[in-house]
Coordinates of C-alpha atoms and ligand atoms in Angstrom, one line a residue:
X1 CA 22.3 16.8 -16.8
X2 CA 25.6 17.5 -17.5
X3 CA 27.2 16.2 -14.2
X4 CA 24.8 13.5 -14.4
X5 CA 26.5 9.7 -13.3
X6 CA 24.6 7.9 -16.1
X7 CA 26.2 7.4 -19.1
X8 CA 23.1 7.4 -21.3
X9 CA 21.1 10.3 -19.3
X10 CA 24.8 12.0 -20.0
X11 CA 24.9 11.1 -23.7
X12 CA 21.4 11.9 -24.9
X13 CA 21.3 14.8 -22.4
X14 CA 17.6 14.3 -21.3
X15 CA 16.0 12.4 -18.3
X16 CA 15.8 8.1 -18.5
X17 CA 12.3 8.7 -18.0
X18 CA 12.4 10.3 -21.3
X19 CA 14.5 7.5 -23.0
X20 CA 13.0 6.1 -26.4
X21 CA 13.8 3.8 -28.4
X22 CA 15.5 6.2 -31.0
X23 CA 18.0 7.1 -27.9
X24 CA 18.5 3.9 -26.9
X25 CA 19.6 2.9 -30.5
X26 CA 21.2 6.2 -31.3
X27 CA 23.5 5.3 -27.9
X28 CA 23.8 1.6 -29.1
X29 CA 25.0 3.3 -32.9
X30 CA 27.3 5.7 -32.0
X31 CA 29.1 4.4 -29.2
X32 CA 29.5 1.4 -30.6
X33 CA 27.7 -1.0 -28.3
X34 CA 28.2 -4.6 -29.4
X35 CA 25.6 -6.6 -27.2
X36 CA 21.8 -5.9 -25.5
X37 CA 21.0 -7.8 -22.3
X38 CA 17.5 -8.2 -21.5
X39 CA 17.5 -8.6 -17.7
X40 CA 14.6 -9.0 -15.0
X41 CA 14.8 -10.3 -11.7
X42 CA 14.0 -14.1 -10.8
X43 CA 12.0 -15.4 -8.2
X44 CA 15.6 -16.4 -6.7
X45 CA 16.2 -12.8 -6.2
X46 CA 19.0 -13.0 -8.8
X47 CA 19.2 -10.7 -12.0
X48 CA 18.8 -12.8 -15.0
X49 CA 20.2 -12.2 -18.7
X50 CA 19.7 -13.5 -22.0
X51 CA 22.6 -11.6 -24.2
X52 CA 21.4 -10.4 -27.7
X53 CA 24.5 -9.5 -30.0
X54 CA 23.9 -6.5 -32.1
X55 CA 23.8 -7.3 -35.7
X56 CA 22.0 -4.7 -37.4
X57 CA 19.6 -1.7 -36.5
X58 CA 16.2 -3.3 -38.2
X59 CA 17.2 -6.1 -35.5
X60 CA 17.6 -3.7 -32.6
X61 CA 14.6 -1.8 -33.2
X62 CA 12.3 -5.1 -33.3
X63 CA 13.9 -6.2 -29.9
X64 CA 13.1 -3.3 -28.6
X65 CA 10.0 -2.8 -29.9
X66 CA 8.4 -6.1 -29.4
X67 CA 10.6 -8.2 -26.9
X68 CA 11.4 -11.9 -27.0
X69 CA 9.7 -15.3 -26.4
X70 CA 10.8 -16.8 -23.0
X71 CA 9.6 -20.0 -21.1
X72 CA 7.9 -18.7 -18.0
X73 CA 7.4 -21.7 -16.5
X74 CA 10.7 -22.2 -15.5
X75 CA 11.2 -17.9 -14.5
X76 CA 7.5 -18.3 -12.4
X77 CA 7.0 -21.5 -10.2
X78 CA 3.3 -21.1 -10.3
X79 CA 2.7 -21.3 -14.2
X80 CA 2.6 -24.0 -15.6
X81 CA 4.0 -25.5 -18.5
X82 CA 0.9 -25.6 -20.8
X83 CA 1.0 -21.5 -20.4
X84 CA 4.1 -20.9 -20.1
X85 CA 5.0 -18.7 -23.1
X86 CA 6.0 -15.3 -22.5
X87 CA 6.9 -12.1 -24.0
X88 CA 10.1 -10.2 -21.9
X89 CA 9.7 -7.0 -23.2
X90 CA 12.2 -3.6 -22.3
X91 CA 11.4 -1.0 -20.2
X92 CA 13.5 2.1 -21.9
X93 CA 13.7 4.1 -18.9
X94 CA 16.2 1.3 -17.0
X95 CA 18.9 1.1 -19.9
X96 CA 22.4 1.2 -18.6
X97 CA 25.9 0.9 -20.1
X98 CA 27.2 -2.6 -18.0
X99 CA 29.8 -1.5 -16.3
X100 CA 31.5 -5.0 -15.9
X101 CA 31.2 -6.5 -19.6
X102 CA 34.4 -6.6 -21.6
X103 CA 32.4 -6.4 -24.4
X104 CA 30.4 -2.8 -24.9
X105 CA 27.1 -3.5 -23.6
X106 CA 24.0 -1.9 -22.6
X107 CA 21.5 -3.6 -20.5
X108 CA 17.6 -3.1 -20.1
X109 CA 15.6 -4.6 -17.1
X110 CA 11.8 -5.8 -18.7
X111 CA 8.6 -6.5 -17.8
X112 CA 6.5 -9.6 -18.5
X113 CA 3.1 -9.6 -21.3
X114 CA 1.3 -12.7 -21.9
X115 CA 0.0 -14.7 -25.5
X116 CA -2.8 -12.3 -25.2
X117 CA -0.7 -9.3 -25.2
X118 CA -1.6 -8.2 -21.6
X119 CA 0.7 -8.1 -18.8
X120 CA 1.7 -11.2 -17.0
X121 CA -1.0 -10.5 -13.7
X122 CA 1.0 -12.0 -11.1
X123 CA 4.6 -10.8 -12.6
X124 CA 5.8 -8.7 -9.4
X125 CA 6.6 -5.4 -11.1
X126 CA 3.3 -5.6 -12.7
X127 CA 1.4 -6.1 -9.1
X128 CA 3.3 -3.4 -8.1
X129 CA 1.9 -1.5 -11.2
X130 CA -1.4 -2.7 -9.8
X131 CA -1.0 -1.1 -6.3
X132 CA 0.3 2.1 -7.1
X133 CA -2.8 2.7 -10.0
X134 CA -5.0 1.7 -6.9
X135 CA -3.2 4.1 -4.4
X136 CA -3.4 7.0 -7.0
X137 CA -6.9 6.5 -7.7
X138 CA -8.1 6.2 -4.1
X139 CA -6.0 8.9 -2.6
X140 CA -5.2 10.9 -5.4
X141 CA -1.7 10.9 -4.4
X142 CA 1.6 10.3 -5.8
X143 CA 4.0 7.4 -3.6
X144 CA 7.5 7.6 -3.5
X145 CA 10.2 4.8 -2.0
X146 CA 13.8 4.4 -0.6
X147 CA 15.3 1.2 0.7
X148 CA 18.4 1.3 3.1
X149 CA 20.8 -1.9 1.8
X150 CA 22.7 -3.5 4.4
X151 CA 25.0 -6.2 3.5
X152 CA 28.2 -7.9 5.3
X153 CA 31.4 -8.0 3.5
X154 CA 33.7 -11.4 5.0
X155 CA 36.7 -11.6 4.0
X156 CA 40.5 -13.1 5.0
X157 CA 42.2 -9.9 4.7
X158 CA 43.2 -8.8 7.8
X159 CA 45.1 -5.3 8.3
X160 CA 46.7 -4.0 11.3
X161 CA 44.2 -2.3 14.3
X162 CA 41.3 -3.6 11.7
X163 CA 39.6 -5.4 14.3
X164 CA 39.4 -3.1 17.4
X165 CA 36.5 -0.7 18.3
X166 CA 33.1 0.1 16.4
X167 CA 31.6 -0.6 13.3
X168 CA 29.2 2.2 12.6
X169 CA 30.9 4.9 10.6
X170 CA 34.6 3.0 10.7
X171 CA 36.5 4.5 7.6
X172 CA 39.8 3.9 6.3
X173 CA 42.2 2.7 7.4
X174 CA 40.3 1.0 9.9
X175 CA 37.9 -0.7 7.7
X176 CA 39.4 -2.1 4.1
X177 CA 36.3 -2.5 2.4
X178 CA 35.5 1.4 1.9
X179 CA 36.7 0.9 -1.3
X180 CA 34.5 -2.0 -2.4
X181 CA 31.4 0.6 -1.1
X182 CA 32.5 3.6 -2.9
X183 CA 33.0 1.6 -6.2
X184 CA 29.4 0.1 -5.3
X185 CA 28.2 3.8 -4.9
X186 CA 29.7 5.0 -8.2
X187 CA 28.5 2.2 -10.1
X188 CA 24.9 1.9 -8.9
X189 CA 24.7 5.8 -10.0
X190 CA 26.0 4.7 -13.1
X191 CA 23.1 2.4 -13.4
X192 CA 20.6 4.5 -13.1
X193 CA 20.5 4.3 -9.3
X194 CA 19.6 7.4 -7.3
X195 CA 22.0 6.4 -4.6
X196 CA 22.9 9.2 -2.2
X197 CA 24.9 7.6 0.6
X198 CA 27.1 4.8 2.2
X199 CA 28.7 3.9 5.2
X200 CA 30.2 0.9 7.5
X201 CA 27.3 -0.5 10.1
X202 CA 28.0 -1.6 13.1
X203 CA 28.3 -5.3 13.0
X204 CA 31.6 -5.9 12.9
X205 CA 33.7 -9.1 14.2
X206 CA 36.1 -11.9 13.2
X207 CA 35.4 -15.5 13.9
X208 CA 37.4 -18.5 12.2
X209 CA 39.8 -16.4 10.7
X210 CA 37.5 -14.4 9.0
X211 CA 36.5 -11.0 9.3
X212 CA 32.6 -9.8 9.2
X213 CA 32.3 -6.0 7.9
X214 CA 28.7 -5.0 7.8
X215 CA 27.8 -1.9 5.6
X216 CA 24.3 0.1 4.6
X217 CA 23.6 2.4 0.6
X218 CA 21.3 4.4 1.1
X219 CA 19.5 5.3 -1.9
X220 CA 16.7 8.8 -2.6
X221 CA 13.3 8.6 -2.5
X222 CA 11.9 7.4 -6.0
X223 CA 8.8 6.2 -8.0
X224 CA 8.2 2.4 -6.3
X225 CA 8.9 0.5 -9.5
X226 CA 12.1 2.4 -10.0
X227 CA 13.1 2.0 -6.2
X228 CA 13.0 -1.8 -6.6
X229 CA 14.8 -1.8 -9.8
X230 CA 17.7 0.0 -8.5
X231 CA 17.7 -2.0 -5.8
X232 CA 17.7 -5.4 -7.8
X233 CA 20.7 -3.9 -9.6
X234 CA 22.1 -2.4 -6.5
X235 CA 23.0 -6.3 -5.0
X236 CA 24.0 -7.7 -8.5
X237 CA 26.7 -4.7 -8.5
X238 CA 27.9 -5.4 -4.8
X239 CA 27.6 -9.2 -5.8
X240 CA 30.0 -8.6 -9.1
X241 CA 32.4 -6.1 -6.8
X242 CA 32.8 -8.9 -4.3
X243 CA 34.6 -11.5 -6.7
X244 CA 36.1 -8.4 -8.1
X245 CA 37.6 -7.5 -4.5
X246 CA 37.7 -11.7 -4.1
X247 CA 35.0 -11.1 -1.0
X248 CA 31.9 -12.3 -0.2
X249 CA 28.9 -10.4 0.1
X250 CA 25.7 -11.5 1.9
X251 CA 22.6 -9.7 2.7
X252 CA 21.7 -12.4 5.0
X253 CA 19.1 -11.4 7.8
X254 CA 21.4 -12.9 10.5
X255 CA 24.8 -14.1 10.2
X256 CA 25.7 -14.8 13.9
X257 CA 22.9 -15.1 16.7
X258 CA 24.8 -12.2 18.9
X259 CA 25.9 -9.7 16.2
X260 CA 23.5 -7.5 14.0
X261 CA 21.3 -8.6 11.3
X262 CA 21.0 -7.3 7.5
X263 CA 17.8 -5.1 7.4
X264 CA 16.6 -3.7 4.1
X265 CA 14.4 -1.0 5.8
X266 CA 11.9 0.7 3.0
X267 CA 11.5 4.2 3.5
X268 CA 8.0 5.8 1.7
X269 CA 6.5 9.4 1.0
X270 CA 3.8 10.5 -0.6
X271 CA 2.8 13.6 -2.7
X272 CA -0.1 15.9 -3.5
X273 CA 1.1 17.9 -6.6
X274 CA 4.5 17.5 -6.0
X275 CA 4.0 18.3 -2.4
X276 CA 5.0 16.3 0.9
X277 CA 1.3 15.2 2.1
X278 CA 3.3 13.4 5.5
X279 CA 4.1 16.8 7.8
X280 CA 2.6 20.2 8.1
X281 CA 4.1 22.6 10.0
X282 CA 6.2 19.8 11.7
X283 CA 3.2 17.7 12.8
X284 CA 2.8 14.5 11.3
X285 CA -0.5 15.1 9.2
X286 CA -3.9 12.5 9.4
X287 CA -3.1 11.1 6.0
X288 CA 0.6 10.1 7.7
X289 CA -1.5 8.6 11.1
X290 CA -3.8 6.6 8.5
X291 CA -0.8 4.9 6.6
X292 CA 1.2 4.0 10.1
X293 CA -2.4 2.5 11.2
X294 CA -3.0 0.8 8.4
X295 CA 0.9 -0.7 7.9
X296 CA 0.8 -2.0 12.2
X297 CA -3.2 -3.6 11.2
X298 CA -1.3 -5.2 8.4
X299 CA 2.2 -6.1 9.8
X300 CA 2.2 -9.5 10.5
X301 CA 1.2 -10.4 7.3
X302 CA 3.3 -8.2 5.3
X303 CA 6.6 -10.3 6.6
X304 CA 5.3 -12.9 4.0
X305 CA 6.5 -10.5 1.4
X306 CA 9.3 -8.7 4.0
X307 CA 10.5 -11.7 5.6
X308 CA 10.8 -14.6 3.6
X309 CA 13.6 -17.6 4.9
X310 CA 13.5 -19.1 8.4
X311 CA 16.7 -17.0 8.9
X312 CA 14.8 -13.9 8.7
X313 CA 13.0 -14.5 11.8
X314 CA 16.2 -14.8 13.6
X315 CA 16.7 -11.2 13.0
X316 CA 13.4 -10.0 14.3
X317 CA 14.6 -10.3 18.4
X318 CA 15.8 -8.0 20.4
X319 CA 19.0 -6.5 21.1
X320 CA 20.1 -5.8 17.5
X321 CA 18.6 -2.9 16.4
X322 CA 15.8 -4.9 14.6
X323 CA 12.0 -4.5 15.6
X324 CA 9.5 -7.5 17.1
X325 CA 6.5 -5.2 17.9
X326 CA 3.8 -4.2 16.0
X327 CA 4.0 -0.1 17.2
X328 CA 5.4 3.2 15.8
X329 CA 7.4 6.0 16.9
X330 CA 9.0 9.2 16.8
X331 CA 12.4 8.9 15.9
X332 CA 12.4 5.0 17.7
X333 CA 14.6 3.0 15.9
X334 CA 13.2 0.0 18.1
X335 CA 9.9 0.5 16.7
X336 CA 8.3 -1.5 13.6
X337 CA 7.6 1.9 11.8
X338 CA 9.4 5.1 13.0
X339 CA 9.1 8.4 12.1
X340 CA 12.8 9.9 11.4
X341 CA 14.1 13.0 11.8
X342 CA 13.0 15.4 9.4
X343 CA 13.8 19.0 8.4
X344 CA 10.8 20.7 10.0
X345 CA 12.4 22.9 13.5
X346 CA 12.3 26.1 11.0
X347 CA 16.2 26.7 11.0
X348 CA 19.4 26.7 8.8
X349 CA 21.4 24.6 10.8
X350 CA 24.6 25.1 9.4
X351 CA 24.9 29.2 9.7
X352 CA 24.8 28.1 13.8
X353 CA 27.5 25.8 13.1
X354 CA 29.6 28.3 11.1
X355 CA 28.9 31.0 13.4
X356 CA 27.6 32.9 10.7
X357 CA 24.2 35.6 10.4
X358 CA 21.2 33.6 10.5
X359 CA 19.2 33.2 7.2
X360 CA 15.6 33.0 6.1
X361 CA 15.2 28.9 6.4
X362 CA 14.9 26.8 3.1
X363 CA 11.8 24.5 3.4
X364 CA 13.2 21.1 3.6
X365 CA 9.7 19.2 4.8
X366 CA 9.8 17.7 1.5
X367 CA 12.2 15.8 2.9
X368 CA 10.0 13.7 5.5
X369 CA 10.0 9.9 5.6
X370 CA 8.5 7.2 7.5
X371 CA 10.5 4.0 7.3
X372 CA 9.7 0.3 7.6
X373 CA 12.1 -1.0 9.5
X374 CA 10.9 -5.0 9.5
X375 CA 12.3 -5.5 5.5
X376 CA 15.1 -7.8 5.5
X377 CA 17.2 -8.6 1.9
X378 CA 14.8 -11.7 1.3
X379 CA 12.3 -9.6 0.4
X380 CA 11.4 -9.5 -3.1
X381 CA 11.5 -5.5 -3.7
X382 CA 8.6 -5.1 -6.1
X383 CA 6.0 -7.8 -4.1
X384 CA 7.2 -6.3 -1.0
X385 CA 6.7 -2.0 -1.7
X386 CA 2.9 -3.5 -3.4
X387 CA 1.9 -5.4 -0.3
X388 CA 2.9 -2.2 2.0
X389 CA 1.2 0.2 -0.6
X390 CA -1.8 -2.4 0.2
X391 CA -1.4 -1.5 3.7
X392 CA -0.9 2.0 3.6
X393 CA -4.3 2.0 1.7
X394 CA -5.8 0.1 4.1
X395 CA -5.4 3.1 6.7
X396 CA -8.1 5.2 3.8
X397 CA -10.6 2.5 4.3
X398 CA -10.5 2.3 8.2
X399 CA -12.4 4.8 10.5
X400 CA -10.6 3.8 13.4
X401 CA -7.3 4.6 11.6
X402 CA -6.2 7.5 13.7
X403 CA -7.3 6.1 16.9
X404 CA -5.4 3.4 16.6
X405 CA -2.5 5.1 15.5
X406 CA -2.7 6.6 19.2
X407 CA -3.0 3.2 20.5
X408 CA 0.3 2.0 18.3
X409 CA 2.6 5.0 19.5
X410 CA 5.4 4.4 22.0
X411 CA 8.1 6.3 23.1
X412 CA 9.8 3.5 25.1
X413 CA 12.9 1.1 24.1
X414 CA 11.5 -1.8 23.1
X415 CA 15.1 -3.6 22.3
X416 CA 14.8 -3.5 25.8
X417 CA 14.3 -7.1 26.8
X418 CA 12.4 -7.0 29.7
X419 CA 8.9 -6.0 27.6
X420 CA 6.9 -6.2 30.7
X421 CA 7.9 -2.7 32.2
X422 CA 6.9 -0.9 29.3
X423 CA 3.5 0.7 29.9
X424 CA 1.5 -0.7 26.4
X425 CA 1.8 -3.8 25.3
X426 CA 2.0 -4.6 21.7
X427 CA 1.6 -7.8 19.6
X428 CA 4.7 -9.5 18.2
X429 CA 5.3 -10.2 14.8
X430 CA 5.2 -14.2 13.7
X431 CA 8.1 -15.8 14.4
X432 CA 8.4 -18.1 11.7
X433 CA 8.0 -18.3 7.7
X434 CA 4.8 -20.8 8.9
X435 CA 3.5 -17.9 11.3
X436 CA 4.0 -15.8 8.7
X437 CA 2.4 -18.0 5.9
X438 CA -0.9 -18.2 8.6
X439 CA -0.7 -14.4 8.9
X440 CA -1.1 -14.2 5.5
X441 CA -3.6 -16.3 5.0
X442 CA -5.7 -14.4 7.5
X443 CA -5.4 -11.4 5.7
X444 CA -5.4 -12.7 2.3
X445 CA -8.8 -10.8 1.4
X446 CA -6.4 -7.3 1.5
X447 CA -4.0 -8.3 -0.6
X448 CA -6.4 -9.8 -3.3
X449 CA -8.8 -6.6 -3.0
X450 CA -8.7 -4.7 -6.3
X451 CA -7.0 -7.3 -8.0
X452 CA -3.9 -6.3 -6.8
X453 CA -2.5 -9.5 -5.8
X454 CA -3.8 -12.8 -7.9
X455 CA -4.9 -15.7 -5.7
X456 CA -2.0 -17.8 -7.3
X457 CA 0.7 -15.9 -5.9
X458 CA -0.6 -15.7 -2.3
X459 CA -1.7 -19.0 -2.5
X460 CA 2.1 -20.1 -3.7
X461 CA 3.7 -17.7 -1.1
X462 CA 1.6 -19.5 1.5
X463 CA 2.7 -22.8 0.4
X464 CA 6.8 -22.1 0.0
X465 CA 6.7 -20.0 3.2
X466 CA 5.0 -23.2 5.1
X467 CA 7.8 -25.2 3.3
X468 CA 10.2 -24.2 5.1
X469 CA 8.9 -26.2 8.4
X470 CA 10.4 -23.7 10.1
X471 CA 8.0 -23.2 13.5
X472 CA 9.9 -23.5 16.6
X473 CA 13.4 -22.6 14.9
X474 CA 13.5 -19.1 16.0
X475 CA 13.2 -19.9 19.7
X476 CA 15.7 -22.8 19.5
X477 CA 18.3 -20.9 18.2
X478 CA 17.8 -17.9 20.6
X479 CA 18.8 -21.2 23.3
X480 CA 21.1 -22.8 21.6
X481 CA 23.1 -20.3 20.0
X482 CA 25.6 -20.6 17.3
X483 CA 25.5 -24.6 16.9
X484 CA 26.3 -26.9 14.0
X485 CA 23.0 -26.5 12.7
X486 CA 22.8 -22.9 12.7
X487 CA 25.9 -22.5 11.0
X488 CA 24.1 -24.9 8.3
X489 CA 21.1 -22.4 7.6
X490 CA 23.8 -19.7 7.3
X491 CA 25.8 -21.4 4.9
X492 CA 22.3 -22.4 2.8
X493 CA 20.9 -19.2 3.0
X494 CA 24.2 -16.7 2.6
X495 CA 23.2 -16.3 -1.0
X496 CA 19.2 -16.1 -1.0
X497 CA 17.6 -13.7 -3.0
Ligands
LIG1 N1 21.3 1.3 12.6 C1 20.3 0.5 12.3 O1 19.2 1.0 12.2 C2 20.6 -1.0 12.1 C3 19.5 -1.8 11.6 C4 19.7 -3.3 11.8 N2 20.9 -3.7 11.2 C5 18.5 -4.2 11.2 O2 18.7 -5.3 11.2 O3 17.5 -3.7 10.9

């Protein structure tokens, strides 16, 4: 606790899922905190505030015991205006000092209740509430979640030898926005983020005088809910460093038709009294085979919630590191789902790389992952990790789940173009928001199962994903290229969600 990044974890010296409403007030009192910012995240993807100036504790401690009234018609498109009041009420366990207000201020992400004094059903962090409840009651396990966040950094600032050679891994002085990252890093931790890593990706080029730096956080397995939330405040930090750093900061799906796109890959676990249920003795266990089955049944319909602007589904092709068939593998990044290295071959690898005696191996199974690698930085965090907890469920309820597991695996490249000399072959995901809406509506009936998702919301992602009129667009632009039109969706969609 003592080295701990966040400033109220540091303070009150216990856990933020401990926080009260004493601590946060006690924090608020004695380090002088002038201003409370309710936040939550919009259906624009942006995090919204409504500032609250402190004027006296009786205040505080009805804020943050009962919330305020907000208009939810204009926060959710599908209410309307005749039931539109809502409470936002705080979520204690989220509180963080801002690190960017000039005034002291401590902000609070919240959750939505309704006149009734229930939760909002179709408010996203509440479905994924829903999901989670479901998962623990039909599999008596626990879930946890990571997302990898990759984002492009363009910029005008050019230094010497900057542009030569790789992206992945480039570190000062060769790449000038390692500073922009580490600051990200520190400050997300700050925030309550578990963050563990960053580094420059590999995109990396210049075009019209501009230079395009692509770089990936990487953040440590945690409850779902908090997962999104730290990944909601994750982009509004790199968003604030960018006009800090006088940058810009996209996690656009694809900024140029022949360089890599921005994936947002979700990582999951899950746990049987606090141990990893996915490997056992360095196999992959049924209940992992189930999940993966279930996931690949439900995968084109999941890009409704993973994949949601026509640019998107320029970023699902081949070539760049970004998946298009519905299959799993074993450490195969060009598969949908892939099982990543873990820490199962029994040995310490660093005495071998120090030379030193050999020593009774640590257990570091705990460790095991399976990642989602079709997430791109459209996705709405919280509607996304309910709709794959929906399909990881979906593997308990299927008998066929570990056959077709068998019948998912590859081991082949599929970035490799030429798809015909691999020896499966394996359905595409859609290649449009429409295809997507239609996949969707086909599998509606899991998503609504158990109440998880309310009929409005699929409904209304249906309807906005169809908006978009976006059928044939992923073809034509894999012709066409980089024209006049393309540059057009880039520039309309550089800051969605
Ligand atoms: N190294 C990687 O896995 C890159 C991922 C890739 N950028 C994507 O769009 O998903």
């Amino acid at each position: 606790m003592q080295m701990h990044p966040n400033q109220l974890v540091q303070y009150l010296q216990k856990p933020a899922s401990s926080f009260t409403r004493e601590d946060i007030i006690r924090y608020m009192e004695e380090r002088e905190i002038e201003m409370l910012n309710f936040r939550y995240m919009a259906e624009d993807g942006k995090l919204k505030t409504i500032n609250f100036m402190v004027n006296d504790r009786a205040e505080m401690e009805m804020l943050l015991r009962s919330g305020e009234r907000v208009d939810g018609s204009t926060i959710f498109s599908h209410l309307p205006p005749n039931q539109s009041d809502l409470y936002l009420v705080p979520r204690y366990r989220t509180a963080f000092l801002n690190p960017f207000s000039k005034i002291p201020a401590v902000d609070i992400l919240c959750s939505f209740y309704g006149a009734d004094g229930e939760p909002l059903e179709s408010s996203p962090e509440y479905i994924l509430r829903k999901a989670l409840a479901q998962f623990r009651k039909t599999t008596g396990m626990q879930v946890k979640m990571m997302a990898e966040l990759e984002y492009y950094v363009i910029s005008d600032k050019y230094q010497e030898g900057e542009s030569e050679g790789e992206g992945y891994h480039r570190a000062e002085p060769f790449n000038i926005n390692e500073q922009l990252r580490v600051e990200a890093l520190k400050l997300i931790a700050r925030c309550g983020g578990r963050i563990r890593f960053g580094h420059a990706e590999a995109g990396r080029f210049s075009k019209s005088g501009q230079i395009y730096d692509q770089h990936e956080l990487e953040f440590s397995p945690v409850d779902p809910e908090d997962a999104s939330d730290q990944l909601v405040v994750a982009k509004w930090i790199l968003r604030m460093l960018a006009h800090k750093y006088q940058v810009k900061v996209t996690f656009i799906p694809k900024i140029s038709i022949n360089q890599p796109g921005n994936g947002m890959h979700f990582h999951f676990l899950t746990e049987q009294n606090g141990r990893n249920t996915l490997v056992e003795k360095g196999e992959l266990t049924p209940i992992s085979l189930k999940m993966i089955s279930g996931i690949l049944d439900l995968a084109p319909a999941l890009t409704a919630f993973a994949n949601t602007s026509p640019v998107s589904y320029l970023r699902l092709m081949p070539g760049q590191k970004a998946p298009q068939h519905v299959c799993w593998g074993q450490h195969n990044r060009s598969a949908l789902v892939r099982v990543p290295l873990g820490w199962n071959n029994g040995r310490t690898l660093a005495t071998h790389a120090n030379q030193q005696p050999d020593e009774k191996p640590v257990d570091y199974s705990s460790r095991q992952t399976i990642e989602y690698r079709g997430t791109d930085g459209s996705a709405n965090p919280y509607l996304f990790s309910a709709a794959l907890i929906v399909a990881m469920l979906h593997g308990f309820t299927d008998n066929e789940a570990i056959k077709k597991a068998d019948a998912y695996f590859t081991d082949e490249n599929w970035f490799d173009a030429d798809a015909s000399r691999h020896s499966k072959q394996f359905a595409k995901l859609p290649a449009s928001c429409v295809g997507s809406a239609d996949a969707l509506e086909q599998h509606r009936l899991a998503f609504e199962a158990d109440q998880i998702f309310p009929k409005a919301i699929i409904d209304r992602t249906i309807q906005k994903l169809r908006s978009f009129n976006d059928k044939d667009w992923s073809t034509n632009f894999k012709t066409y290229g980089e024209n006049q039109e393309f540059k057009e969706l880039v520039e309309k969609y550089l800051n969605y969600m």
